């Protein structure tokens, strides 16, 4: 039985998931919230983005279940001796991807490469020559790489894509079948409705996105055991593996830092807008000062202090991973503490407006306490602002982490993150020939993630912001939805 | 001049396709004022926007034609439409403060129109703009032409808006509620100005309004709209002396005035049906007191019941068109006589509410806005004191300050006592105890209920806070009783405010105030956001409540019809001071103060 390890960030991430689940439950029970979220559910772009985000989130969660494997009992140890655990902490994702994780090369190699990127002196038939050595793992099964490489890659790609296509087809069919059951129409009709976008939830967009992901997944699954799909970095680590591990860091930073801003932003924003006068002045001074200090400077100072603390108290942390994790955790907290000014300013303005509204006046006339008014009458009516800003800020913070790690005040160097990948690309791009795949991988993953988040956020904003709704362009003609109804009725 | 045939406008709204204007036809002659009158949401403004082709993105004219001097503007390309707007037809909007560009001088805004539509430009255009400012009654036009809108008062802004609309000398002017945002005295001036300009220019005016008194004062002919259709068209004389459509007849009976004191107002039950449906019968059938079987399944046509008097009602589809409609409708029952006045509930002496003006880094007080400056009055149980005055006179501030809602915002002096207890020094539980006695009902029923709370939470809040001795079961009993009292069904308890119409929401607000069993209710313009038919329902409810529970009302309003109908005593406010105070008969019949007299003279009336 391995020993489960709960890192600080793991706990908070799971708490956060529980919080999201609770909110979802609450939203389904509240008619107004259900109405609003339904308009997000009916937005094709948002739902495609949600599919991508789900995959990212799933990878992050898999990477957040940590354990230390049980070591075989030492020879000659007593039968009742305490079990010994490895000093290396692994996550479920590490275990699933143990192949790529352990297939470490010596140094750079290009994506799908069979040879190292740089020449080395080798002894061939007793003579010392300088050449590109074969990789230990990448394309190791090939007898003659010059001739066998292309056919092998092509056949494996085709197999992988076929597998992905099959899985996608199965998914389409499963969704059509389930919808057919609930609508009591034949599966064929149900598929046709999905394909013609005549469903409330945009299933075609969802399924197309999922299909693309499955195709990519199938291709990777077929090739990864035999090649380094996105090449290797300076120390020979598989870059695709690094990139997948970086997802968790991005999710953790994005969500914790956003979460950490909320108490400050909500507390200060509401207080400033509600009490006005002196309280407002003080809070405004604080956030004006805060936002005029360069945040990189502030964060660098905080991070260095943390590093000193971690270095001085080695007994607190059992493994290197725990040390790195606490730095990640505190970094998110710092980002939160320094980043609340924007939201607080918005909430202050919104609260100023709300306190003048009649229902707040009515509550005052009823003698409701200040806290009661803020909790019952103001907070629920500014929550849409909080939600919109939180979702938008999430992606901003993911990008900010990359900037901080690039500058060197971000996460621990041993933690995989997009920022550290980009940081190492600094030297890679200045050498000749350039190593481009590391930066490209970080770039591709980060853009996919942040873009999905932004698209989702814009749909959320549109649903929750009543002003955005007024500017909605003309929707599709009503004849289409009528078609859907008639088609459904014909099916019956 | 303007001929509209079968104009139909559709809007793509959240609730589906809404037919805002349905087969509307009318003609307007040169020099004529044609009034389009109806309650909110009946399609008046959409008609105006359709004529100008200024509909929102989600709306379009689906069929019909709008001919201005034999040119169908619906078919015109947008580029030639721009020549029509301003030159042939122009519009005056309701809200002068938002219809002028705040960063352009008023002169520039007028010359913009002149230069666009005529050959005059440069100095000549400016001279023309100054001339127009003079014609719309702006004093010292040569000096004011360089002013920005914020330097003008509300009435002056509307004058400038009229100057802009008329600068290119259009044939037709659409006036969309031109005076709704203005005070009565300013309203009278603006209406007079429009009449004068019409006499001078000979343009046609399409006047859109909800106020029947303005129609009577201004228009030559009138069309009444209901749920997207015209239901009655007649000359003004005919319309006001012998209205035919049951809706029109009911509306006249629902208007409060002196003659109806002591009677129940005839209220029209229900509200305007949503327009996202296909109607099979008469749209008014559900609210009509004369509904017949055929109303339910035959849409009535607009027929000429009399010469020059068309009506859309099955009642007149027979041969008995000579019947006077009024005889068809029963007179409203009388209310029981008012109970005698009780003890003094509220006593206000020399009350002052001054808002400090703060300047500089340290926010020192450099002066005061004297919103309320030495006001003295009292109210007895079971009586209604109407506090009337124009906007900015401080009447709402009095109401809020009395309820101790402005303690932190303003410097307050003078004394207020509720049931003999002085309020100014009370804190905490003592204050809460007194708050039970006085409650408030606000003007805007859409802003006065928290949209994120259910009705039962909204109603419970006050009881939970002010009557801590009442346990949860008694509390829900009391709330249910209150709902019955204000005439709402009990299933309302679990719903959210947005599911109710404006009138129903105002009932909820009244129920919320009543739940703590107050002796005094401060009603701050409680009906000014409501349509006439719904206003009558609320006024009847308030009268009943006063009769049954003996509550006193401090009724803050600018609507003189309501004052005449409801008030026992009237206090007239101007610039934070009471200029006149006395019984309703005395103030309305023999006003002493000059200001009261001018105020009363400015009120447009139906029966003058």
GROMACS .gro file of C-alpha atoms in nm, chain B residues 160-385:
model
  226
  652UNK     CA    1  -3.264   7.310  -2.745
  653UNK     CA    2  -3.375   6.962  -2.851
  654UNK     CA    3  -3.681   7.120  -3.012
  655UNK     CA    4  -3.457   7.373  -3.188
  656UNK     CA    5  -3.243   7.089  -3.325
  657UNK     CA    6  -3.551   6.901  -3.440
  658UNK     CA    7  -3.693   7.205  -3.616
  659UNK     CA    8  -3.369   7.361  -3.745
  660UNK     CA    9  -3.399   7.208  -4.091
  661UNK     CA   10  -3.769   7.297  -4.102
  662UNK     CA   11  -3.910   6.945  -4.134
  663UNK     CA   12  -4.267   6.875  -4.243
  664UNK     CA   13  -4.337   6.639  -3.957
  665UNK     CA   14  -4.210   6.634  -3.601
  666UNK     CA   15  -4.251   6.328  -3.383
  667UNK     CA   16  -4.264   6.426  -3.015
  668UNK     CA   17  -4.210   6.110  -2.811
  669UNK     CA   18  -4.326   6.190  -2.456
  670UNK     CA   19  -4.163   6.534  -2.485
  671UNK     CA   20  -4.254   6.648  -2.135
  672UNK     CA   21  -4.265   6.331  -1.927
  673UNK     CA   22  -3.927   6.403  -1.768
  674UNK     CA   23  -4.017   6.764  -1.686
  675UNK     CA   24  -4.200   6.939  -1.404
  676UNK     CA   25  -4.557   7.060  -1.459
  677UNK     CA   26  -4.474   7.429  -1.494
  678UNK     CA   27  -4.196   7.353  -1.744
  679UNK     CA   28  -4.425   7.105  -1.917
  680UNK     CA   29  -4.684   7.376  -1.973
  681UNK     CA   30  -4.420   7.606  -2.120
  682UNK     CA   31  -4.284   7.339  -2.357
  683UNK     CA   32  -4.631   7.244  -2.477
  684UNK     CA   33  -4.713   7.610  -2.540
  685UNK     CA   34  -4.387   7.646  -2.730
  686UNK     CA   35  -4.472   7.349  -2.953
  687UNK     CA   36  -4.815   7.495  -3.028
  688UNK     CA   37  -4.666   7.836  -3.115
  689UNK     CA   38  -4.401   7.686  -3.342
  690UNK     CA   39  -4.659   7.473  -3.514
  691UNK     CA   40  -4.867   7.782  -3.586
  692UNK     CA   41  -4.562   7.955  -3.727
  693UNK     CA   42  -4.409   7.666  -3.924
  694UNK     CA   43  -4.719   7.475  -4.020
  695UNK     CA   44  -4.559   7.138  -3.950
  696UNK     CA   45  -4.749   6.830  -3.850
  697UNK     CA   46  -4.684   6.688  -3.503
  698UNK     CA   47  -4.715   6.324  -3.411
  699UNK     CA   48  -4.745   6.349  -3.034
  700UNK     CA   49  -4.677   6.030  -2.844
  701UNK     CA   50  -4.784   6.033  -2.481
  702UNK     CA   51  -4.947   5.836  -2.205
  703UNK     CA   52  -5.105   6.145  -2.051
  704UNK     CA   53  -5.465   6.197  -2.162
  705UNK     CA   54  -5.469   6.551  -2.027
  706UNK     CA   55  -5.185   6.652  -2.257
  707UNK     CA   56  -5.371   6.498  -2.551
  708UNK     CA   57  -5.673   6.704  -2.470
  709UNK     CA   58  -5.468   7.020  -2.446
  710UNK     CA   59  -5.257   6.969  -2.759
  711UNK     CA   60  -5.406   6.738  -3.018
  712UNK     CA   61  -5.657   6.772  -3.300
  713UNK     CA   62  -5.705   6.403  -3.352
  714UNK     CA   63  -5.614   6.109  -3.135
  715UNK     CA   64  -5.549   5.739  -3.180
  716UNK     CA   65  -5.550   5.511  -2.878
  717UNK     CA   66  -5.322   5.208  -2.890
  718UNK     CA   67  -5.352   4.884  -2.699
  719UNK     CA   68  -5.120   4.584  -2.729
  720UNK     CA   69  -4.972   4.693  -3.060
  721UNK     CA   70  -5.297   4.790  -3.231
  722UNK     CA   71  -5.494   5.108  -3.269
  723UNK     CA   72  -5.824   5.052  -3.088
  724UNK     CA   73  -5.986   5.389  -3.137
  725UNK     CA   74  -5.935   5.690  -3.366
  726UNK     CA   75  -6.134   6.007  -3.330
  727UNK     CA   76  -6.117   6.384  -3.316
  728UNK     CA   77  -6.019   6.505  -2.971
  729UNK     CA   78  -6.363   6.652  -2.902
  730UNK     CA   79  -6.539   6.325  -2.982
  731UNK     CA   80  -6.284   6.111  -2.801
  732UNK     CA   81  -6.313   6.298  -2.475
  733UNK     CA   82  -6.686   6.359  -2.480
  734UNK     CA   83  -6.794   6.014  -2.599
  735UNK     CA   84  -6.523   5.749  -2.593
  736UNK     CA   85  -6.637   5.420  -2.745
  737UNK     CA   86  -6.385   5.148  -2.672
  738UNK     CA   87  -6.434   4.987  -2.327
  739UNK     CA   88  -6.064   5.036  -2.263
  740UNK     CA   89  -6.087   5.410  -2.322
  741UNK     CA   90  -6.401   5.438  -2.111
  742UNK     CA   91  -6.237   5.248  -1.828
  743UNK     CA   92  -5.924   5.459  -1.845
  744UNK     CA   93  -6.125   5.777  -1.802
  745UNK     CA   94  -6.293   5.629  -1.500
  746UNK     CA   95  -5.961   5.515  -1.360
  747UNK     CA   96  -5.808   5.862  -1.366
  748UNK     CA   97  -5.809   6.003  -1.015
  749UNK     CA   98  -5.937   6.358  -0.962
  750UNK     CA   99  -6.139   6.566  -0.715
  751UNK     CA  100  -6.475   6.454  -0.846
  752UNK     CA  101  -6.398   6.093  -0.760
  753UNK     CA  102  -6.305   6.151  -0.395
  754UNK     CA  103  -6.478   5.899  -0.175
  755UNK     CA  104  -6.541   5.664  -0.465
  756UNK     CA  105  -6.350   5.361  -0.567
  757UNK     CA  106  -6.163   5.420  -0.888
  758UNK     CA  107  -6.269   5.193  -1.171
  759UNK     CA  108  -5.959   4.984  -1.215
  760UNK     CA  109  -5.905   4.756  -1.509
  761UNK     CA  110  -5.819   4.410  -1.379
  762UNK     CA  111  -5.504   4.236  -1.501
  763UNK     CA  112  -5.240   4.387  -1.726
  764UNK     CA  113  -5.152   4.419  -2.095
  765UNK     CA  114  -5.105   4.072  -2.251
  766UNK     CA  115  -4.754   3.980  -2.371
  767UNK     CA  116  -4.717   4.035  -2.744
  768UNK     CA  117  -4.517   3.722  -2.824
  769UNK     CA  118  -4.832   3.528  -2.904
  770UNK     CA  119  -5.075   3.498  -3.192
  771UNK     CA  120  -5.406   3.647  -3.084
  772UNK     CA  121  -5.723   3.468  -3.187
  773UNK     CA  122  -5.968   3.708  -3.028
  774UNK     CA  123  -5.983   4.062  -2.898
  775UNK     CA  124  -5.664   4.157  -2.713
  776UNK     CA  125  -5.861   4.337  -2.444
  777UNK     CA  126  -6.109   4.051  -2.389
  778UNK     CA  127  -5.949   3.927  -2.065
  779UNK     CA  128  -5.975   4.267  -1.898
  780UNK     CA  129  -6.299   4.386  -2.051
  781UNK     CA  130  -6.613   4.426  -1.842
  782UNK     CA  131  -6.834   4.386  -2.151
  783UNK     CA  132  -6.673   4.076  -2.291
  784UNK     CA  133  -6.893   3.862  -2.513
  785UNK     CA  134  -6.841   3.514  -2.650
  786UNK     CA  135  -6.743   3.634  -2.993
  787UNK     CA  136  -6.467   3.853  -2.844
  788UNK     CA  137  -6.277   3.537  -2.755
  789UNK     CA  138  -6.244   3.397  -3.103
  790UNK     CA  139  -6.305   3.680  -3.354
  791UNK     CA  140  -6.040   3.948  -3.376
  792UNK     CA  141  -6.239   4.274  -3.404
  793UNK     CA  142  -6.177   4.506  -3.697
  794UNK     CA  143  -6.138   4.883  -3.685
  795UNK     CA  144  -6.481   5.002  -3.794
  796UNK     CA  145  -6.633   5.345  -3.832
  797UNK     CA  146  -6.883   5.349  -3.549
  798UNK     CA  147  -6.959   5.713  -3.621
  799UNK     CA  148  -6.839   5.952  -3.887
  800UNK     CA  149  -6.470   6.022  -3.829
  801UNK     CA  150  -6.469   5.796  -3.526
  802UNK     CA  151  -6.335   5.444  -3.567
  803UNK     CA  152  -6.321   5.183  -3.296
  804UNK     CA  153  -6.196   4.826  -3.277
  805UNK     CA  154  -6.466   4.661  -3.067
  806UNK     CA  155  -6.736   4.403  -3.127
  807UNK     CA  156  -6.984   4.612  -2.928
  808UNK     CA  157  -7.018   4.854  -3.218
  809UNK     CA  158  -7.019   4.593  -3.490
  810UNK     CA  159  -7.402   4.573  -3.466
  811UNK     CA  160  -7.664   4.815  -3.576
  812UNK     CA  161  -7.696   4.969  -3.230
  813UNK     CA  162  -7.395   5.191  -3.284
  814UNK     CA  163  -7.585   5.489  -3.148
  815UNK     CA  164  -7.580   5.351  -2.797
  816UNK     CA  165  -7.381   5.567  -2.567
  817UNK     CA  166  -7.098   5.355  -2.439
  818UNK     CA  167  -7.101   5.508  -2.095
  819UNK     CA  168  -7.440   5.358  -2.027
  820UNK     CA  169  -7.298   5.014  -2.090
  821UNK     CA  170  -7.058   5.046  -1.803
  822UNK     CA  171  -7.164   5.039  -1.442
  823UNK     CA  172  -7.064   5.326  -1.217
  824UNK     CA  173  -6.796   5.253  -0.959
  825UNK     CA  174  -6.916   5.175  -0.606
  826UNK     CA  175  -6.856   5.427  -0.331
  827UNK     CA  176  -6.603   5.373  -0.060
  828UNK     CA  177  -6.721   5.389   0.301
  829UNK     CA  178  -6.670   5.738   0.443
  830UNK     CA  179  -6.335   5.814   0.603
  831UNK     CA  180  -6.306   5.732   0.969
  832UNK     CA  181  -6.239   6.032   1.193
  833UNK     CA  182  -5.879   6.138   1.239
  834UNK     CA  183  -5.697   5.982   1.533
  835UNK     CA  184  -5.410   6.098   1.751
  836UNK     CA  185  -5.102   6.265   1.606
  837UNK     CA  186  -4.866   6.000   1.468
  838UNK     CA  187  -4.593   6.210   1.321
  839UNK     CA  188  -4.489   6.551   1.437
  840UNK     CA  189  -4.214   6.737   1.251
  841UNK     CA  190  -4.087   7.070   1.382
  842UNK     CA  191  -3.849   7.306   1.206
  843UNK     CA  192  -3.677   7.015   1.031
  844UNK     CA  193  -3.359   7.083   0.835
  845UNK     CA  194  -3.156   6.842   0.622
  846UNK     CA  195  -2.838   6.997   0.492
  847UNK     CA  196  -2.599   6.804   0.270
  848UNK     CA  197  -2.242   6.920   0.323
  849UNK     CA  198  -2.038   7.019   0.018
  850UNK     CA  199  -1.686   6.893   0.070
  851UNK     CA  200  -1.382   7.016  -0.114
  852UNK     CA  201  -1.009   6.967  -0.113
  853UNK     CA  202  -0.775   6.694  -0.001
  854UNK     CA  203  -0.904   6.687   0.356
  855UNK     CA  204  -1.268   6.706   0.247
  856UNK     CA  205  -1.344   7.012   0.450
  857UNK     CA  206  -1.701   7.130   0.447
  858UNK     CA  207  -1.718   7.450   0.247
  859UNK     CA  208  -2.092   7.493   0.229
  860UNK     CA  209  -2.426   7.319   0.238
  861UNK     CA  210  -2.699   7.215   0.000
  862UNK     CA  211  -3.007   7.300   0.199
  863UNK     CA  212  -3.229   7.019   0.069
  864UNK     CA  213  -3.481   7.068   0.348
  865UNK     CA  214  -3.474   7.396   0.531
  866UNK     CA  215  -3.713   7.437   0.821
  867UNK     CA  216  -4.020   7.223   0.762
  868UNK     CA  217  -4.301   7.185   1.012
  869UNK     CA  218  -4.606   6.959   0.981
  870UNK     CA  219  -4.789   6.677   1.155
  871UNK     CA  220  -5.002   6.381   1.049
  872UNK     CA  221  -5.287   6.217   1.242
  873UNK     CA  222  -5.373   5.850   1.232
  874UNK     CA  223  -5.592   5.751   0.938
  875UNK     CA  224  -5.513   6.068   0.743
  876UNK     CA  225  -5.315   6.134   0.427
  877UNK     CA  226  -5.081   6.428   0.398
   0.00000   0.00000   0.00000
